[in-house]
mmCIF file of C-alpha atoms (C1' of nucleotides) in Angstrom:
data_model
loop_
_atom_site.group_PDB
_atom_site.id
_atom_site.type_symbol
_atom_site.label_atom_id
_atom_site.label_comp_id
_atom_site.label_asym_id
_atom_site.label_seq_id
_atom_site.Cartn_x
_atom_site.Cartn_y
_atom_site.Cartn_z
ATOM 1 C CA MET N 23 22.969 8.777 -36.218
ATOM 2 C CA GLY N 24 22.265 9.293 -38.995
ATOM 3 C CA GLU N 25 19.687 10.756 -39.393
ATOM 4 C CA GLU N 26 19.563 14.466 -40.725
ATOM 5 C CA VAL N 27 16.946 16.788 -40.093
ATOM 6 C CA ARG N 28 16.217 18.836 -43.275
ATOM 7 C CA ILE N 29 14.628 21.954 -42.829
ATOM 8 C CA ASP N 30 12.934 22.824 -45.967
ATOM 9 C CA GLU N 31 11.124 26.401 -46.351
ATOM 10 C CA GLY N 32 10.481 26.394 -42.625
ATOM 11 C CA VAL N 33 8.657 22.973 -42.259
ATOM 12 C CA ALA N 34 11.197 20.286 -40.807
ATOM 13 C CA ASP N 35 10.124 16.764 -41.098
ATOM 14 C CA TRP N 36 10.105 16.135 -37.732
ATOM 15 C CA GLU N 37 7.525 17.391 -37.707
ATOM 16 C CA VAL N 38 5.822 14.755 -39.449
ATOM 17 C CA GLY N 39 3.816 11.953 -37.389
ATOM 18 C CA LEU N 40 3.745 14.414 -35.192
ATOM 19 C CA PRO N 41 -0.252 15.042 -33.934
ATOM 20 C CA SER N 42 -1.991 17.408 -35.503
ATOM 21 C CA PRO N 43 -3.275 20.574 -33.914
ATOM 22 C CA ASP N 44 -6.987 19.086 -33.818
ATOM 23 C CA ASP N 45 -5.570 15.892 -31.977
ATOM 24 C CA LEU N 46 -3.795 18.247 -29.033
ATOM 25 C CA THR N 47 -5.344 19.615 -26.684
ATOM 26 C CA PRO N 48 -5.504 23.386 -27.407
ATOM 27 C CA LEU N 49 -3.791 25.162 -24.345
ATOM 28 C CA SER N 50 -6.229 27.530 -24.217
ATOM 29 C CA GLN N 51 -8.430 24.572 -22.897
ATOM 30 C CA SER N 52 -8.989 24.677 -19.503
ATOM 31 C CA LEU N 53 -7.949 20.878 -17.902
ATOM 32 C CA ILE N 54 -9.793 20.708 -14.970
ATOM 33 C CA PRO N 55 -12.976 19.658 -14.788
ATOM 34 C CA ALA N 56 -15.071 22.326 -12.977
ATOM 35 C CA GLU N 57 -15.948 19.717 -10.242
ATOM 36 C CA LEU N 58 -12.415 19.136 -9.637
ATOM 37 C CA ALA N 59 -11.744 22.491 -9.392
ATOM 38 C CA SER N 60 -13.909 23.935 -7.771
ATOM 39 C CA ALA N 61 -13.611 20.713 -5.479
ATOM 40 C CA PHE N 62 -9.808 22.050 -5.282
ATOM 41 C CA ARG N 63 -11.119 25.570 -4.790
ATOM 42 C CA ILE N 64 -9.547 26.209 -7.677
ATOM 43 C CA GLN N 65 -10.900 29.292 -9.648
ATOM 44 C CA ALA N 66 -12.298 28.741 -12.624
ATOM 45 C CA GLU N 67 -10.081 29.301 -15.267
ATOM 46 C CA PRO N 68 -11.612 32.283 -17.926
ATOM 47 C CA THR N 69 -11.873 30.969 -21.207
ATOM 48 C CA ARG N 70 -8.976 31.966 -22.561
ATOM 49 C CA THR N 71 -8.459 32.241 -26.377
ATOM 50 C CA LEU N 72 -5.711 31.555 -29.222
ATOM 51 C CA LEU N 73 -4.275 35.315 -28.416
ATOM 52 C CA ASP N 74 -4.233 34.977 -24.888
ATOM 53 C CA VAL N 75 -1.916 32.093 -24.141
ATOM 54 C CA ASN N 76 0.092 33.671 -27.370
ATOM 55 C CA ARG N 77 0.498 36.703 -25.258
ATOM 56 C CA ALA N 78 0.706 34.675 -22.460
ATOM 57 C CA SER N 79 3.523 32.820 -23.943
ATOM 58 C CA GLN N 80 5.980 35.512 -25.346
ATOM 59 C CA SER N 81 5.486 37.510 -21.820
ATOM 60 C CA THR N 82 6.821 34.863 -20.441
ATOM 61 C CA LEU N 83 9.513 34.227 -22.770
ATOM 62 C CA SER N 84 10.275 37.808 -23.147
ATOM 63 C CA SER N 85 11.189 37.370 -19.075
ATOM 64 C CA LEU N 86 12.563 34.354 -18.883
ATOM 65 C CA ARG N 87 15.656 36.262 -21.320
ATOM 66 C CA GLY N 88 15.371 39.297 -20.299
ATOM 67 C CA GLY N 89 16.590 40.586 -16.763
ATOM 68 C CA GLY N 90 13.724 38.480 -14.612
ATOM 69 C CA GLY N 91 15.977 36.219 -14.355
ATOM 70 C CA HIS N 92 16.613 35.382 -10.649
ATOM 71 C CA SER N 93 19.524 33.322 -10.159
ATOM 72 C CA SER N 94 22.101 33.192 -12.624
ATOM 73 C CA GLY N 95 20.858 31.659 -15.326
ATOM 74 C CA ASN N 96 19.545 28.500 -15.181
ATOM 75 C CA PHE N 97 15.683 27.132 -16.490
ATOM 76 C CA LYS N 98 15.683 24.582 -18.415
ATOM 77 C CA SER N 99 15.643 25.609 -22.641
ATOM 78 C CA PHE N 100 12.297 24.042 -23.822
ATOM 79 C CA SER N 101 13.958 24.029 -27.068
ATOM 80 C CA GLY N 102 16.165 20.850 -26.372
ATOM 81 C CA HIS N 103 15.479 17.593 -26.047
ATOM 82 C CA VAL N 104 12.677 15.973 -24.534
ATOM 83 C CA ASP N 105 15.727 13.692 -22.898
ATOM 84 C CA ASP N 106 13.984 11.323 -20.582
ATOM 85 C CA HIS N 107 10.780 11.840 -20.442
ATOM 86 C CA VAL N 108 10.638 13.798 -16.780
ATOM 87 C CA ILE N 109 8.783 17.007 -17.224
ATOM 88 C CA ALA N 110 9.016 19.194 -14.066
ATOM 89 C CA GLU N 111 7.158 21.216 -13.301
ATOM 90 C CA GLU N 112 7.961 24.448 -11.120
ATOM 91 C CA GLU N 113 7.931 24.261 -7.752
ATOM 92 C CA VAL N 114 6.768 26.803 -5.425
ATOM 93 C CA GLU N 115 9.692 26.564 -2.533
ATOM 94 C CA GLU N 116 8.026 28.937 -0.396
ATOM 95 C CA GLY N 117 4.885 27.789 1.664
ATOM 96 C CA SER N 118 3.844 25.260 -0.898
ATOM 97 C CA ASP N 119 3.747 21.629 -1.283
ATOM 98 C CA LEU N 120 5.159 19.205 -3.444
ATOM 99 C CA LYS N 121 3.545 19.002 -6.790
ATOM 100 C CA LYS N 122 4.557 15.680 -8.728
ATOM 101 C CA VAL N 123 3.541 15.505 -12.252
ATOM 102 C CA ARG N 124 3.084 13.054 -14.414
ATOM 103 C CA MET N 125 3.356 13.315 -17.685
ATOM 104 C CA GLU N 126 2.259 11.186 -19.986
ATOM 105 C CA GLU N 127 5.239 9.669 -22.348
ATOM 106 C CA SER N 128 3.293 9.553 -25.640
ATOM 107 C CA ALA N 129 4.558 6.304 -25.770
ATOM 108 C CA ASP N 130 1.997 6.253 -29.056
ATOM 109 C CA ASP N 131 4.146 5.982 -31.916
ATOM 110 C CA PRO N 132 3.770 2.223 -32.601
ATOM 111 C CA ALA N 133 4.384 2.983 -36.216
ATOM 112 C CA ILE N 134 8.188 3.573 -34.814
ATOM 113 C CA ASP N 135 9.463 -0.151 -36.137
ATOM 114 C CA ASN N 136 12.117 -0.588 -33.715
ATOM 115 C CA CYS N 137 10.900 0.769 -30.974
ATOM 116 C CA THR N 138 13.574 -0.764 -28.782
ATOM 117 C CA ASP N 139 13.182 -2.426 -26.360
ATOM 118 C CA ASP N 140 11.531 -0.705 -23.670
ATOM 119 C CA GLN N 141 9.516 -2.285 -22.017
ATOM 120 C CA SER N 142 6.906 -2.871 -24.617
ATOM 121 C CA THR N 143 5.367 -6.135 -23.561
ATOM 122 C CA ALA N 144 2.872 -5.280 -21.253
ATOM 123 C CA ALA N 145 0.031 -5.479 -22.954
ATOM 124 C CA GLY N 146 -0.210 -1.685 -24.348
ATOM 125 C CA LYS N 147 0.576 -0.293 -21.094
ATOM 126 C CA THR N 148 3.666 1.306 -21.655
ATOM 127 C CA SER N 149 4.101 1.248 -17.833
ATOM 128 C CA LYS N 150 7.463 4.082 -18.079
ATOM 129 C CA LYS N 151 9.565 3.685 -15.324
ATOM 130 C CA ALA N 152 8.991 6.313 -12.611
ATOM 131 C CA ARG N 153 11.791 8.931 -12.338
ATOM 132 C CA LEU N 154 11.288 10.558 -8.145
ATOM 133 C CA VAL N 155 13.027 13.669 -7.799
ATOM 134 C CA TRP N 156 14.018 13.963 -4.362
ATOM 135 C CA THR N 157 12.647 17.613 -3.632
ATOM 136 C CA PRO N 158 14.045 19.776 -0.700
ATOM 137 C CA LYS N 159 11.273 18.727 0.995
ATOM 138 C CA LEU N 160 10.954 15.147 0.469
ATOM 139 C CA HIS N 161 14.977 14.736 1.339
ATOM 140 C CA LYS N 162 13.630 16.852 4.438
ATOM 141 C CA ARG N 163 11.275 14.191 5.038
ATOM 142 C CA PHE N 164 13.914 11.712 4.702
ATOM 143 C CA VAL N 165 16.651 13.493 6.643
ATOM 144 C CA ASP N 166 14.068 13.235 9.770
ATOM 145 C CA ALA N 167 13.459 10.278 9.074
ATOM 146 C CA VAL N 168 16.570 8.771 9.189
ATOM 147 C CA ALA N 169 17.254 10.898 12.319
ATOM 148 C CA HIS N 170 14.398 9.590 14.204
ATOM 149 C CA LEU N 171 15.040 6.116 13.915
ATOM 150 C CA GLY N 172 18.827 5.296 15.106
ATOM 151 C CA LEU N 173 21.181 4.542 12.656
ATOM 152 C CA LYS N 174 20.184 1.332 13.004
ATOM 153 C CA ASN N 175 17.036 1.398 12.470
ATOM 154 C CA ALA N 176 17.832 3.513 8.969
ATOM 155 C CA VAL N 177 17.318 0.921 6.567
ATOM 156 C CA PRO N 178 15.011 1.890 3.581
ATOM 157 C CA LYS N 179 11.771 0.158 4.878
ATOM 158 C CA THR N 180 11.629 1.505 7.691
ATOM 159 C CA ILE N 181 12.553 5.008 6.221
ATOM 160 C CA MET N 182 9.983 4.903 3.618
ATOM 161 C CA GLN N 183 7.414 3.351 6.496
ATOM 162 C CA LEU N 184 8.280 6.551 8.302
ATOM 163 C CA MET N 185 8.144 8.992 5.961
ATOM 164 C CA ASN N 186 4.605 8.217 5.367
ATOM 165 C CA VAL N 187 5.032 9.420 1.162
ATOM 166 C CA ASP N 188 2.712 8.077 -1.022
ATOM 167 C CA GLY N 189 3.948 7.055 -3.727
ATOM 168 C CA LEU N 190 7.445 6.818 -2.336
ATOM 169 C CA THR N 191 9.013 2.647 -2.627
ATOM 170 C CA ARG N 192 11.687 1.248 -0.320
ATOM 171 C CA GLU N 193 13.732 0.796 -4.224
ATOM 172 C CA ASN N 194 13.023 4.719 -4.084
ATOM 173 C CA VAL N 195 14.507 5.549 -0.505
ATOM 174 C CA ALA N 196 17.460 2.219 -0.647
ATOM 175 C CA SER N 197 18.676 4.454 -3.252
ATOM 176 C CA HIS N 198 18.203 7.303 -2.160
ATOM 177 C CA LEU N 199 20.007 6.037 1.370
ATOM 178 C CA GLN N 200 22.862 4.634 -0.405
ATOM 179 C CA LYS N 201 23.545 8.416 -1.847
ATOM 180 C CA TYR N 202 23.032 10.120 1.430
ATOM 181 C CA ARG N 203 25.415 7.787 3.486
ATOM 182 C CA LEU N 204 28.108 8.175 1.053
ATOM 183 C CA TYR N 205 27.446 11.883 1.101
ATOM 184 C CA VAL N 206 27.124 11.590 4.607
ATOM 185 C CA LYS N 207 30.331 9.818 4.988
ATOM 186 C CA ARG N 208 32.200 12.251 2.992
ATOM 187 C CA MET N 209 31.296 15.741 4.917
ATOM 188 C CA GLN N 210 32.468 13.269 7.921
ATOM 189 C CA GLY N 211 36.006 12.309 6.487
ATOM 190 C CA LEU N 212 37.041 16.126 6.008
ATOM 191 C CA SER N 213 35.395 17.517 8.744
ATOM 192 C CA ASN N 214 35.745 21.184 7.171
ATOM 193 C CA GLU N 215 35.062 21.838 3.496
ATOM 194 C CA GLY N 216 31.916 22.826 2.397
ATOM 195 C CA PRO N 217 29.832 20.235 0.359
ATOM 196 C CA SER N 218 31.766 19.228 -2.726
ATOM 197 C CA SER N 219 29.856 21.663 -4.351
ATOM 198 C CA SER N 220 27.707 19.020 -5.974
ATOM 199 C CA ASP N 221 25.124 17.805 -3.903
ATOM 200 C CA HIS N 222 23.191 21.173 -3.497
ATOM 201 C CA LEU N 223 20.429 18.831 -2.351
ATOM 202 C CA PHE N 224 22.258 17.011 1.067
ATOM 203 C CA ALA N 225 23.764 20.194 1.802
ATOM 204 C CA SER N 226 21.039 21.829 2.595
ATOM 205 C CA ILE N 227 19.709 19.915 4.805
ATOM 206 C CA PRO N 228 22.325 19.264 7.860
ATOM 207 C CA VAL N 229 22.767 15.459 8.661
ATOM 208 C CA PRO N 230 21.539 14.601 12.078
ATOM 209 C CA PRO N 231 24.357 14.179 14.502
ATOM 210 C CA GLN N 232 24.671 10.604 15.106
ATOM 211 C CA SER N 233 22.850 8.084 16.463
ATOM 212 C CA PHE N 234 21.523 9.146 20.400
ATOM 213 C CA ASN N 235 19.448 6.111 21.317
ATOM 214 C CA GLU N 236 20.151 3.202 19.607
ATOM 215 C CA SER N 237 23.158 0.370 21.705
ATOM 216 C CA SER N 238 26.294 1.095 20.204
ATOM 217 C CA SER N 239 27.310 -2.872 21.001
ATOM 218 C CA ALA N 240 24.995 -4.026 19.067
ATOM 219 C CA GLY N 241 27.392 -4.758 16.196
ATOM 220 C CA PRO N 242 25.556 -5.077 12.947
ATOM 221 C CA SER N 243 27.367 -8.449 12.392
ATOM 222 C CA HIS N 244 25.830 -8.491 9.336
ATOM 223 C CA GLY N 245 27.885 -7.733 6.009
ATOM 224 C CA ASN N 246 27.066 -3.802 5.745
ATOM 225 C CA GLY N 247 30.209 -1.828 6.467
ATOM 226 C CA ILE N 248 28.809 1.480 7.477
ATOM 227 C CA ALA N 249 28.528 0.954 10.933
ATOM 228 C CA ASN N 250 31.822 -0.443 11.659
ATOM 229 C CA GLY N 251 33.839 2.031 9.245
ATOM 230 C CA SER N 252 37.394 1.980 9.576
ATOM 231 C CA HIS N 253 37.242 6.422 9.702
ATOM 232 C CA SER N 254 36.983 7.940 12.606
ATOM 233 C CA SER N 255 34.009 7.709 14.223
ATOM 234 C CA VAL N 256 32.186 10.388 13.881
ATOM 235 C CA GLY N 257 30.690 10.356 17.226
ATOM 236 C CA ASN N 258 31.205 13.640 18.846
ATOM 237 C CA GLY N 259 34.604 14.194 17.573
ATOM 238 C CA GLY N 260 33.478 15.822 14.619
ATOM 239 C CA THR N 261 32.965 18.454 16.129
ATOM 240 C CA ALA N 262 35.031 20.495 14.284
ATOM 241 C CA ASN N 263 32.148 20.648 11.341
ATOM 242 C CA ASN N 264 28.424 19.850 11.639
ATOM 243 C CA HIS N 265 27.961 24.142 10.699
ATOM 244 C CA VAL N 266 25.125 24.247 12.521
ATOM 245 C CA GLY N 267 24.490 22.224 15.152
ATOM 246 C CA MET N 268 20.991 22.029 14.438
ATOM 247 C CA PRO N 269 18.557 21.259 16.795
ATOM 248 C CA MET N 270 16.946 17.730 16.137
ATOM 249 C CA PRO N 271 13.711 17.822 14.913
ATOM 250 C CA MET N 272 12.813 15.135 17.795
ATOM 251 C CA PRO N 273 14.663 15.629 21.482
ATOM 252 C CA TYR N 274 13.815 11.203 21.638
ATOM 253 C CA PRO N 275 12.412 9.030 19.315
ATOM 254 C CA PRO N 276 8.827 9.455 20.514
ATOM 255 C CA PRO N 277 6.857 8.046 17.698
ATOM 256 C CA PRO N 278 6.807 11.514 15.058
ATOM 257 C CA GLN N 279 4.210 10.754 13.310
ATOM 258 C CA MET N 280 4.194 12.213 10.395
ATOM 259 C CA MET N 281 1.638 13.244 8.786
ATOM 260 C CA PRO N 282 0.993 11.483 5.416
ATOM 261 C CA MET N 283 2.871 13.486 2.487
ATOM 262 C CA GLN N 284 0.872 12.821 -0.186
ATOM 263 C CA MET N 285 3.589 13.825 -3.238
ATOM 264 C CA MET N 286 1.697 15.792 -5.450
ATOM 265 C CA GLY N 287 -1.610 16.734 -3.681
ATOM 266 C CA MET N 288 -2.351 19.095 -1.153
ATOM 267 C CA ALA N 289 -4.713 19.556 0.879
ATOM 268 C CA PRO N 290 -7.918 21.861 -0.541
ATOM 269 C CA HIS N 291 -7.577 23.773 1.959
ATOM 270 C CA GLY N 292 -4.349 24.840 1.111
ATOM 271 C CA HIS N 293 -1.213 26.021 3.529
ATOM 272 C CA GLY N 294 -2.288 24.171 6.880
ATOM 273 C CA PHE N 295 0.213 21.827 6.850
ATOM 274 C CA GLN N 296 3.862 20.645 7.016
ATOM 275 C CA GLY N 297 3.477 22.230 10.590
ATOM 276 C CA TYR N 298 6.307 19.973 11.644
ATOM 277 C CA GLU N 299 8.884 21.353 9.482
ATOM 278 C CA ALA N 300 7.507 24.581 9.349
ATOM 279 C CA ALA N 301 9.096 24.644 13.258
ATOM 280 C CA HIS N 302 12.682 24.576 12.534
ATOM 281 C CA SER N 303 13.241 26.600 10.410
ATOM 282 C CA HIS N 304 16.352 27.205 8.590
ATOM 283 C CA HIS N 305 16.160 30.140 5.557
ATOM 284 C CA ASN N 306 19.276 29.509 4.601
ATOM 285 C CA HIS N 307 18.267 27.324 1.610
ATOM 286 C CA HIS N 308 19.113 28.561 -1.431
ATOM 287 C CA TYR N 309 19.188 26.477 -3.629
ATOM 288 C CA GLN N 310 19.873 27.381 -7.308
ATOM 289 C CA GLN N 311 18.153 24.586 -9.033
ATOM 290 C CA GLN N 312 14.911 24.156 -10.503
ATOM 291 C CA TYR N 313 13.081 22.349 -7.752
ATOM 292 C CA SER N 314 10.939 20.668 -9.947
ATOM 293 C CA SER N 315 9.474 18.374 -8.024
ATOM 294 C CA MET N 316 7.460 15.116 -9.075
ATOM 295 C CA VAL N 317 7.649 12.053 -10.098
ATOM 296 C CA GLN N 318 6.859 10.731 -13.369
ATOM 297 C CA GLN N 319 5.152 7.282 -13.481
ATOM 298 C CA GLN N 320 2.873 5.211 -15.181
ATOM 299 C CA ARG N 321 2.554 2.383 -12.140
ATOM 300 C CA ASP N 322 -0.662 3.966 -9.931
ATOM 301 C CA TRP N 323 0.428 4.795 -6.504
ATOM 302 C CA SER N 324 -1.951 2.751 -4.554
ATOM 303 C CA GLY N 325 -3.110 4.764 -1.675
ATOM 304 C CA ASN N 326 -2.889 8.268 -3.780
ATOM 305 C CA LYS N 327 -5.850 9.974 -3.848
ATOM 306 C CA TYR N 328 -6.132 12.000 -6.448
ATOM 307 C CA ASN N 329 -3.459 12.386 -9.082
ATOM 308 C CA GLY N 330 -3.256 15.102 -11.197
ATOM 309 C CA TYR N 331 -2.540 18.146 -10.505
ATOM 310 C CA PRO N 332 -4.475 21.399 -11.861
ATOM 311 C CA HIS N 333 -2.364 22.657 -14.148
ATOM 312 C CA HIS N 334 -2.207 20.119 -17.362
ATOM 313 C CA VAL N 335 -1.487 16.139 -17.105
ATOM 314 C CA THR N 336 -4.642 14.935 -16.374
ATOM 315 C CA GLN N 337 -6.224 14.709 -20.178
ATOM 316 C CA ASN N 338 -6.683 11.016 -20.303
ATOM 317 C CA ASN N 339 -6.984 10.514 -16.306
ATOM 318 C CA ASN N 340 -9.493 7.794 -15.997
ATOM 319 C CA LYS N 341 -11.023 6.229 -12.802
ATOM 320 C CA PHE N 342 -12.559 8.418 -10.647
ATOM 321 C "C1'" DG E 28 13.309 -11.040 1.705
ATOM 322 C "C1'" DG E 29 15.601 -7.498 3.395
ATOM 323 C "C1'" DG E 30 19.759 -4.943 3.377
ATOM 324 C "C1'" DC E 31 24.595 -3.489 2.123
ATOM 325 C "C1'" DC E 32 27.717 -1.422 -1.462
ATOM 326 C "C1'" DA E 33 29.516 -0.558 -6.128
ATOM 327 C "C1'" DA E 34 28.982 -0.557 -10.407
ATOM 328 C "C1'" DT E 35 25.813 0.124 -14.672
ATOM 329 C "C1'" DA E 36 22.213 1.916 -16.948
ATOM 330 C "C1'" DT E 37 18.520 5.601 -18.465
ATOM 331 C "C1'" DT R 23 23.006 14.829 -13.278
ATOM 332 C "C1'" DA R 24 20.056 12.187 -10.882
ATOM 333 C "C1'" DT R 25 17.443 8.360 -9.566
ATOM 334 C "C1'" DA R 26 17.366 3.424 -11.132
ATOM 335 C "C1'" DT R 27 18.427 -0.792 -11.728
ATOM 336 C "C1'" DT R 28 21.157 -4.903 -11.346
ATOM 337 C "C1'" DG R 29 24.627 -8.134 -9.190
ATOM 338 C "C1'" DG R 30 27.621 -9.927 -5.580
ATOM 339 C "C1'" DC R 31 27.240 -10.855 -0.759
ATOM 340 C "C1'" DC R 32 26.021 -11.121 4.062
#
DNA sequence: GGGCCAATAT
DNA sequence: TATATTGGCC
């Protein structure tokens, strides 16, 4: 507060301190090493000139502004503020796999005296927290996992294991699970009513019918109240809602063995994958959100095979 | 330690 | 707003 941005003859103060053009990787420069590109069958970008880049930018802009808008204006303006360091890469939902993009937060600026905190410390390693974005696909996997385990076993740890997603942590799942349970409870509560306008994500994927297997007897002597909620057991009684009687992903609990999903990567050979979900197509999803799927993170996603995406990022993507 | 949940932070 | 983190509790 109190910081004023003065604009003088087109030059704003905020420009001070920004890296000079020379320090930046020009857009016209390909960020993908040739070997990498060929490894992923990525067509080598024809060297672009600055002019090309500019032209492309303009056409992008005009298409965004123009009638090109697919849905109601829902695009993130880049003009805004760099809110949280989470930058999302648009995802092509159709048939495409998840992408994870890690943006390096130029946490630089040691110059900024009072860098209040954040997690400085850590010797140089500015590890910013990773924020996982639950894309429809990821969520689908999550729901499937929950469905496969009985409610009883659907705990963060097992869900996480079942999902078998590379950088996913128990905390990620726990957090999501918490929210998901709330959503499910709400839905069951008012057994008729569409989703509450929020949670488009959850609404787009039917919540699986209540536990099948899992002996109901085993009372969760544990503290949690989920199992024995006072609310009417949703059991079959619910009937009314549960929109589509969605075919269960899997009839019984045979180990689903989903194929590991790499959040960002995809097999070099492209679309052969996702067999599991492909089976049940509900073309009902029309999400109107930007599906930014990615995780911005700094920690090493141990287990990750690749890290980058052919798009940007990866500049200081060391170790290989 | 793991899990649940509510509240709170980012 | 969505996700993460924390604290209390079992």
